[in-house]
Coordinates of C-alpha atoms in Angstrom, one line a residue:
X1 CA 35.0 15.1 19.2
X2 CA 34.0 13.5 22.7
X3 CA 37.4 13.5 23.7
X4 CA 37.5 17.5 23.5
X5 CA 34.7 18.2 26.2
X6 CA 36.5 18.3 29.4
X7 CA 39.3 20.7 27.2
X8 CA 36.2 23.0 26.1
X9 CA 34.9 23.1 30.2
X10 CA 37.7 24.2 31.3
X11 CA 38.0 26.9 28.6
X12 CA 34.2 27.8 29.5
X13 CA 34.4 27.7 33.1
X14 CA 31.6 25.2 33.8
X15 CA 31.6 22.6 36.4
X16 CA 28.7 20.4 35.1
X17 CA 26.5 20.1 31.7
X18 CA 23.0 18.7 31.5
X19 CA 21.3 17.3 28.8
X20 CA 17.9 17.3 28.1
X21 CA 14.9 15.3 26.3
X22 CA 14.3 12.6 24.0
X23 CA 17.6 11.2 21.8
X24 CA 15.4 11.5 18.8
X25 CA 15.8 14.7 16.6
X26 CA 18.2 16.1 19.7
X27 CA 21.6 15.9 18.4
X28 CA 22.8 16.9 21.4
X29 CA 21.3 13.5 23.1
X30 CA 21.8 11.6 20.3
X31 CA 25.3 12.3 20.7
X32 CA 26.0 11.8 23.9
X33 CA 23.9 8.6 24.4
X34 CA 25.5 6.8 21.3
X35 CA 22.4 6.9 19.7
X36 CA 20.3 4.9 22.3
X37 CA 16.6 5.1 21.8
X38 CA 16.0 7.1 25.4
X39 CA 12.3 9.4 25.2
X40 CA 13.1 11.3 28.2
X41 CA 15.9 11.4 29.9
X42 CA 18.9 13.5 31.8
X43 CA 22.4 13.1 31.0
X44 CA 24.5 14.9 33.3
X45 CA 28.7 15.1 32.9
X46 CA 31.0 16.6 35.2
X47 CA 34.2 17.9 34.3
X48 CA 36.9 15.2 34.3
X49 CA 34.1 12.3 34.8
X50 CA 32.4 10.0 32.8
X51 CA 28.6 11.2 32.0
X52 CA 25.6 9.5 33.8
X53 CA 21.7 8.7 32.3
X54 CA 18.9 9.4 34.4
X55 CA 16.2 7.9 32.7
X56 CA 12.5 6.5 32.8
X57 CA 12.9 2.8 34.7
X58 CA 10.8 1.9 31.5
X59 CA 13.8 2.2 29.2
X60 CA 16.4 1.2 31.3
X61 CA 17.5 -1.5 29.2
X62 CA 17.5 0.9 26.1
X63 CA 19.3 3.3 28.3
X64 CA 21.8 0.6 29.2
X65 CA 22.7 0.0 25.4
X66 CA 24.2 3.8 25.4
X67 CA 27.5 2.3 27.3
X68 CA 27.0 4.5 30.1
X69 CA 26.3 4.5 33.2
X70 CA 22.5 4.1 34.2
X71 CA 20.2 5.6 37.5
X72 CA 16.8 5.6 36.5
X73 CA 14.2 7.9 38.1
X74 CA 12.2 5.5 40.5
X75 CA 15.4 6.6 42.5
X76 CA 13.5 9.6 43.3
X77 CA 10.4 8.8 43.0
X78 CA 8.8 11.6 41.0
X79 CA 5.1 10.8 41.4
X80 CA 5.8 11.4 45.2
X81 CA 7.5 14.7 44.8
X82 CA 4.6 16.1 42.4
X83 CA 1.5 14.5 45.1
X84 CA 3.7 16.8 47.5
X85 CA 4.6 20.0 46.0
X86 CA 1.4 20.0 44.0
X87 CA 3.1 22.2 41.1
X88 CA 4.3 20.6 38.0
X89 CA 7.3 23.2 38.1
X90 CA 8.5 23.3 41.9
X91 CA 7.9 19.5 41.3
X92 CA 10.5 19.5 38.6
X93 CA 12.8 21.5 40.3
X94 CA 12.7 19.5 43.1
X95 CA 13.4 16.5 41.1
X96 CA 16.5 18.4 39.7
X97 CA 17.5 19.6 42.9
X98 CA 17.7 15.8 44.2
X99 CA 19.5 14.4 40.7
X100 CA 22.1 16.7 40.7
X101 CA 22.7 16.3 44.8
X102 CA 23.1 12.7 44.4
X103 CA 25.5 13.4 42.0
X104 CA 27.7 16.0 43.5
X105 CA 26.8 18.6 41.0
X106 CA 27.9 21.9 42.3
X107 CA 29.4 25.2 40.4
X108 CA 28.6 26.4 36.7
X109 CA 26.1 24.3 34.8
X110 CA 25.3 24.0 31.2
X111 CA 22.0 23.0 30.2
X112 CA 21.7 21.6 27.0
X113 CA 18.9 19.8 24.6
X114 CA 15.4 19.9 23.3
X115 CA 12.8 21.8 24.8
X116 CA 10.0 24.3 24.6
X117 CA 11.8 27.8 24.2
X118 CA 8.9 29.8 27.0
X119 CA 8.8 26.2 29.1
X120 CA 13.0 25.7 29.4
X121 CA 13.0 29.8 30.0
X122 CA 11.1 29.3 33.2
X123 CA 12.5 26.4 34.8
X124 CA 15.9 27.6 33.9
X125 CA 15.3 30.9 35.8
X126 CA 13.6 29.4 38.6
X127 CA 16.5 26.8 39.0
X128 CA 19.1 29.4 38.9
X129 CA 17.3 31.0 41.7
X130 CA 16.5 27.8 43.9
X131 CA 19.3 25.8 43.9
X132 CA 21.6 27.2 46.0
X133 CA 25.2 25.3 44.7
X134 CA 23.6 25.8 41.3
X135 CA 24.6 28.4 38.9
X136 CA 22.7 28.3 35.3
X137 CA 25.2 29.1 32.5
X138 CA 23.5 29.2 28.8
X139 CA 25.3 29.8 25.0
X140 CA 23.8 31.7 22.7
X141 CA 26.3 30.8 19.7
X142 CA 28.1 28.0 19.5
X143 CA 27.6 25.3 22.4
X144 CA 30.4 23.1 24.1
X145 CA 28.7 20.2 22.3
X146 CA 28.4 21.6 19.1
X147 CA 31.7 22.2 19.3
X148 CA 33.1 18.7 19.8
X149 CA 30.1 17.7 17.6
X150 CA 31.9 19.3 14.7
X151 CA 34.9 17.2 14.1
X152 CA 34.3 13.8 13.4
X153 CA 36.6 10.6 14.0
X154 CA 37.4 8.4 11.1
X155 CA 34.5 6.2 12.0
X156 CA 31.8 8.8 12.1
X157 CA 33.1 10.0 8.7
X158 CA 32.5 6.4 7.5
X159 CA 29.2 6.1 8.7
X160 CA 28.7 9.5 6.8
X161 CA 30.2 8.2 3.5
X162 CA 28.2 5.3 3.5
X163 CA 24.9 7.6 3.8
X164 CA 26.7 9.3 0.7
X165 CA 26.6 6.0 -1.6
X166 CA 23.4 5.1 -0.7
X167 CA 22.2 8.8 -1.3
X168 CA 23.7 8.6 -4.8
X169 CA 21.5 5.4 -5.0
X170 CA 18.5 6.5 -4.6
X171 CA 19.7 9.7 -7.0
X172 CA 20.6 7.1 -9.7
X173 CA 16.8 5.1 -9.2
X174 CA 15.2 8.7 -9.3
X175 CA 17.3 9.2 -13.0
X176 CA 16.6 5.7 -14.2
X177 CA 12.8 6.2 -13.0
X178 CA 12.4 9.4 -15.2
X179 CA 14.5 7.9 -18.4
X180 CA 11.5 4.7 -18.1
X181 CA 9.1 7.5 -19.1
X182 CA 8.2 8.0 -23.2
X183 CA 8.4 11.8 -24.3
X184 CA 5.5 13.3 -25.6
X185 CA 5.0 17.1 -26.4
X186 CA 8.2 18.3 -24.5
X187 CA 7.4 16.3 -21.5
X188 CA 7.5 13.0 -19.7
X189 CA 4.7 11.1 -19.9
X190 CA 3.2 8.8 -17.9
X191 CA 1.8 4.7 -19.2
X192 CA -1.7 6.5 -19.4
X193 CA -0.2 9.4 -21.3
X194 CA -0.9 12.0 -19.0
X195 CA 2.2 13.9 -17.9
X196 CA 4.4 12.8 -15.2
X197 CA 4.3 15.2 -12.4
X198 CA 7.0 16.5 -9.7
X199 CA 4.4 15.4 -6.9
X200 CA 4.5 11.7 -9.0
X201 CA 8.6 11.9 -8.5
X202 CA 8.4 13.0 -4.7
X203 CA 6.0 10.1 -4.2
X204 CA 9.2 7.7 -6.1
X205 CA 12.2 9.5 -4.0
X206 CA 10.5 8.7 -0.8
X207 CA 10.1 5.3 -1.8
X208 CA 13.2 4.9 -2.6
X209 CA 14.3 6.6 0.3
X210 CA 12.6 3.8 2.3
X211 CA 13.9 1.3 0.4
X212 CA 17.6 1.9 1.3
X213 CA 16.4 1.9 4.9
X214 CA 16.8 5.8 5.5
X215 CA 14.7 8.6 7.0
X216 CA 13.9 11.2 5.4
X217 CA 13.1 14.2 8.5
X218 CA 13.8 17.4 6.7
X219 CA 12.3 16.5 3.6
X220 CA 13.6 16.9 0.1
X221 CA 14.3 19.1 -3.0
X222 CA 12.8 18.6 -6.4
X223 CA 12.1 21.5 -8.5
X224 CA 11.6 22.8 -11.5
X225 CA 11.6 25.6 -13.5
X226 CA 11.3 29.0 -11.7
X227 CA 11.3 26.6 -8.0
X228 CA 14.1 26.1 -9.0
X229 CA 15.7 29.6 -8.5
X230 CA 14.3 29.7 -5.3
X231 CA 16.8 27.8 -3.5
X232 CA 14.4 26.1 -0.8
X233 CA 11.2 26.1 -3.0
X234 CA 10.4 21.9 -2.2
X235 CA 8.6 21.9 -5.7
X236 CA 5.0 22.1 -6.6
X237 CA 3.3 18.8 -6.8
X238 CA 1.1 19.8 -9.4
X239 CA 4.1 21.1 -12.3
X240 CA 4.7 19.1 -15.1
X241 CA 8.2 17.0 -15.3
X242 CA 9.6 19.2 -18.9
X243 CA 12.3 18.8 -21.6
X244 CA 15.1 21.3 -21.3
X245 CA 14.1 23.1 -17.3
X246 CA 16.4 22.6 -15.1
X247 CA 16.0 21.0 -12.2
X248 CA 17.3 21.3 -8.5
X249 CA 17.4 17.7 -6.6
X250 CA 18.6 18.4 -3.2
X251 CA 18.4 15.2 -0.6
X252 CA 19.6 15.2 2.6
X253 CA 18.3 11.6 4.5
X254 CA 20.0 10.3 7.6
X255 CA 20.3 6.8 9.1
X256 CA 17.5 5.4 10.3
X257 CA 16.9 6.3 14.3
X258 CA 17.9 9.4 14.3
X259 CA 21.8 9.3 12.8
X260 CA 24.0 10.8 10.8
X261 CA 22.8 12.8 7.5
X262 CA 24.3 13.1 4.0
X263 CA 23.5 16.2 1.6
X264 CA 24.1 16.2 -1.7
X265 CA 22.0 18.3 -4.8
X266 CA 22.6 17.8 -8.8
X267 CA 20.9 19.9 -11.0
X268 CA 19.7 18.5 -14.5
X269 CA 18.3 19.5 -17.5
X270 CA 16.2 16.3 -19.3
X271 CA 17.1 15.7 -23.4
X272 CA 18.3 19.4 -23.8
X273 CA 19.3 22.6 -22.1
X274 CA 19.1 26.1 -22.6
X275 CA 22.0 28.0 -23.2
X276 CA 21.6 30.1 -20.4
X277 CA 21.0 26.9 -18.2
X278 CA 24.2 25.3 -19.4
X279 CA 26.0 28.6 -18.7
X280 CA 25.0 28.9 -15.4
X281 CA 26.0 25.3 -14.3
X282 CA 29.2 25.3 -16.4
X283 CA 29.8 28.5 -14.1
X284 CA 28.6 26.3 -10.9
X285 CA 30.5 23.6 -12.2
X286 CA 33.7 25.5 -12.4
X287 CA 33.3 27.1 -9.0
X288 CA 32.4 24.1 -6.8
X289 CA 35.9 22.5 -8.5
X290 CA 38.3 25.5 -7.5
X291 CA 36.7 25.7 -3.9
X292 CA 37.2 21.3 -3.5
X293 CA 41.2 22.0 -4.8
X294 CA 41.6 25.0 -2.6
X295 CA 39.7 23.7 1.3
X296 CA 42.9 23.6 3.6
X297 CA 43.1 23.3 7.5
X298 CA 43.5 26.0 9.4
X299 CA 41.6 28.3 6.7
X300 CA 38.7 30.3 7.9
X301 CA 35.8 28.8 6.8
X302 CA 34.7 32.4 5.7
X303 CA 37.6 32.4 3.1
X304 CA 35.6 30.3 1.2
X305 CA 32.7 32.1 0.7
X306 CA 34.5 35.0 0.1
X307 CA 35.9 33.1 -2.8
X308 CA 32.7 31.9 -4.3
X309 CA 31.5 35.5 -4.7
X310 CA 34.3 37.0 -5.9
X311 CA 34.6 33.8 -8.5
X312 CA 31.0 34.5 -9.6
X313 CA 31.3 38.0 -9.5
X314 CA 33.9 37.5 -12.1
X315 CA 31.8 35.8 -14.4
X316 CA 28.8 38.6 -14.1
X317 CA 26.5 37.4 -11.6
X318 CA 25.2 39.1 -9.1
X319 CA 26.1 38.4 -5.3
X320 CA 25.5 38.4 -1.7
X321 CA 28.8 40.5 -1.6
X322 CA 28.1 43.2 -3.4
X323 CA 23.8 43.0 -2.7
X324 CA 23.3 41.2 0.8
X325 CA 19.4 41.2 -0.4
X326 CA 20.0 39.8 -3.4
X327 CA 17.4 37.1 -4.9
X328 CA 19.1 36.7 -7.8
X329 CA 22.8 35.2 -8.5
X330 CA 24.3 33.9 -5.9
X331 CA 22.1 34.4 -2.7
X332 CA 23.4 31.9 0.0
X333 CA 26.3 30.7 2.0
X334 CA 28.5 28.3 -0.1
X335 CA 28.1 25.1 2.7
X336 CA 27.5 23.9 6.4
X337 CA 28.4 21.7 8.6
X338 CA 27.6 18.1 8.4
X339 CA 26.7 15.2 11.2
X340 CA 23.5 14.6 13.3
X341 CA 22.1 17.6 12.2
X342 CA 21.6 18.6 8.8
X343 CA 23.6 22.2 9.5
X344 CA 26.1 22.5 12.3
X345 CA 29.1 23.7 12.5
X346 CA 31.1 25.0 10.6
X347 CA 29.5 28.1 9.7
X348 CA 30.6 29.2 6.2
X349 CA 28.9 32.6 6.3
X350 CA 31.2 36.1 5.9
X351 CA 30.0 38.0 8.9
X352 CA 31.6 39.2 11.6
X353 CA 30.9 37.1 13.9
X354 CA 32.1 33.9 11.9
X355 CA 35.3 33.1 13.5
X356 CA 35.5 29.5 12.2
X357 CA 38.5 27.5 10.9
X358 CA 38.3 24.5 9.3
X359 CA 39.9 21.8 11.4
X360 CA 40.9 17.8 10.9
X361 CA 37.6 16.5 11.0
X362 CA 35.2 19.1 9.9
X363 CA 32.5 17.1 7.6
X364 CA 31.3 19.8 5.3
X365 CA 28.8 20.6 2.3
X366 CA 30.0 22.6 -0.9
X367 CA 26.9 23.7 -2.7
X368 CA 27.5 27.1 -4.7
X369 CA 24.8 27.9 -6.9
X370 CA 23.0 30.4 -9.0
X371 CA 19.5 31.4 -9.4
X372 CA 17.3 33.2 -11.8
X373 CA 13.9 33.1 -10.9
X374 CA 12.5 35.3 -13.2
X375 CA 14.4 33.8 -16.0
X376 CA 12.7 30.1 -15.1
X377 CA 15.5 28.3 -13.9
X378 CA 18.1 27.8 -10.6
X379 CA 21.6 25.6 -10.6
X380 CA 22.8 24.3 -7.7
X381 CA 25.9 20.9 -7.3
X382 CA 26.8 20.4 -3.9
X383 CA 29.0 17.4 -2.6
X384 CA 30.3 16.8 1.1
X385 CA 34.2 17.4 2.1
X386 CA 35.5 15.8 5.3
X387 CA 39.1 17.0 6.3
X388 CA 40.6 13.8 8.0
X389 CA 43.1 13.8 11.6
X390 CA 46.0 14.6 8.9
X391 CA 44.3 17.3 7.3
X392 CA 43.9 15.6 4.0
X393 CA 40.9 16.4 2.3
X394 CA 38.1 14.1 0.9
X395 CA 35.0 14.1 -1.1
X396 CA 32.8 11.7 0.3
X397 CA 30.6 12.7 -3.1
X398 CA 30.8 10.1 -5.7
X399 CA 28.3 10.9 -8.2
X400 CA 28.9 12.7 -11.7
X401 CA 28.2 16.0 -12.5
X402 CA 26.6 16.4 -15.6
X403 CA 23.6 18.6 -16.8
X404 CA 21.9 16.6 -19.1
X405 CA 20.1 13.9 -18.7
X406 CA 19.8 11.6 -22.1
X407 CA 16.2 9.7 -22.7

């Protein structure tokens, strides 16, 4: 949480952090700006102080709406500095140089935000070797603001929840628009009796998608068949919507302006399934219910994982435990963290380097799933947990869970 950022300074050493970029598809921004609508802009916080905007005198009033104090650039006067210096990047540099003078900014500084990788490479070497006061400090894992990113306050997980019921809406239209479809020759057909597509579906979802007032940046899942065991296959426009595939519906939209997501997949089978279909998702079933009775505080978040496989292992399917390069089975990490990005922390993978441990207010997706490409078909359920200040544990999921889908 916010509250947590001076705590993780001092445990990191730095002085000073400075964000970067647009608020739009920068979490980082986003986050720190309350969600104003700012295109460019700097955020600077020093340890112990309230952060400051720098931003374009253009948007100061959009600025203003982040609660925060304001300067915008006119202050000092970049035109003037780049007619001088003649070099877009000593230009910039200088205008850092004066931003973070006029506000005391000395020591260790983070920078932070959205920019070209080869672009923030250079400036951030060349202002580590200009500024004098000035010394760069980078992260390579885990950031202080993902950090306090990852646990949410009761409100945040609100505004989360309600993303969750109107995701389940727009699941519910997407059912009710395939069961308005006749069923001719083992498929959906459309009013001129030519088959309903999965492009025709994605063109529905998106609509209704709109419809509830969401974006939709990362896209969605809707796939059948073998797509379906590919665990990021999209779906191809051009397959046929069939009786008895499975199929993987995986939607993940956020608030509109760049807020907070929701992720949720079901997986169904329409008028029949297969017997090896219904096994698999009884098995997915049964695994996603042992992990949402067993999530505690204070668990490494690896735990879990280490739980799916062993569950599915135990049932005969192949793993990312026992095969890391698996493509069959179960072939991913069993959830993510949830917020203003689609994945943050926490990191369920069992590696190493995963020292995570779920913590009052983790938001947090539970999506095991099995995949059998070759075999034509792919299960996936995944439903979002939040762990609240008291460590109780809540499914902000409120949809069922059933494979078959009657027409």
């Amino acid at each position: 949480m916010k509250k947590d950022l001076d705590r993780l300074m001092v445990e990191r050493d730095l002085d000073a952090f400075v964000v970067t970029g647009p608020a739009r598809d920068n979490p980082a921004m986003a986050y720190l700006t309350n969600g104003a609508h700012v295109t460019r802009g700097f955020l600077i916080q020093k340890r112990g102080q309230e952060p400051v905007l720098v931003c374009s005198p253009i948007e100061r009033d959009e600025a203003a709406a982040s609660g925060l104090a304001v300067v915008t650039l006119n202050k000092y006067d970049f035109p003037a500095i780049l007619r001088d210096k003649q070099d877009r990047l000593a230009a910039t540099v200088e205008l850092y140089r004066r931003i973070l003078a006029d506000l005391s900014v000395t020591g260790r500084v983070g920078f932070y935000g959205k920019a070209d990788q080869g672009r923030a490479w250079l400036l951030l070497n060349t202002l580590n070797v200009q500024l004098e006061h000035i010394v760069v400090q980078a992260d390579f894992d885990t950031t202080i603001i993902d950090e306090a990113r990852a646990t949410k306050d009761a409100s945040e997980a609100e505004r989360i929840q309600q993303m969750g019921r109107q995701t389940c809406t727009i699941v519910e239209r997407t059912l009710d628009f395939l069961r308005s479809h006749e069923v001719g020759d083992e498929m959906l057909l459309q009013p001129d009796s030519t088959p309903l597509t999965i492009g025709r579906v994605h063109h529905e979802i998106s609509r209704f998608i709109a419809e509830e007032g969401l974006e939709d940046p990362e896209g969605f899942i809707f796939s059948i068949g073998r797509d379906a065991g590919v665990p990021h296959s999209k779906g191809r426009a051009e397959d046929v919507v069939a009786l008895g595939k499975s199929i993987v519906f995986d939607i993940f939209p956020r608030e509109a302006g760049g807020g907070y997501f929701f992720d949720m997949t079901r997986t169904f089978c329409l008028g029949y399934a297969p017997r090896e279909v219904a096994d698999a998702h009884h098995d997915v079933k049964a695994c996603i219910e042992m992990l949402l009775d067993a999530y505690e505080a204070g668990e490494e978040a690896r735990h879990y994982q280490k739980m799916t496989c062993q569950f599915f292992e135990g049932r005969g399917h192949p793993t990312v435990a026992s095969n890391s390069k698996t493509e069959k089975g179960y072939v991913h990490s069993v959830g993510h963290g949830l917020g203003l990005a689609v994945h943050e922390e926490p990191r369920f993978s069992d590696d190493p380097t995963n020292n995570d441990l779920l913590q009052p207010g983790h938001v947090f997706t539970c999506e095991p799933g099995l995949y059998y490409p070759d075999l034509g078909f792919g299960v996936r359920i995944e439903d979002v947990v939040w762990i609240d200040g008291d460590g109780a544990v809540h499914n902000l999921t409120d949809f069922p869970k059933d494979l078959i889908v009657d027409l």
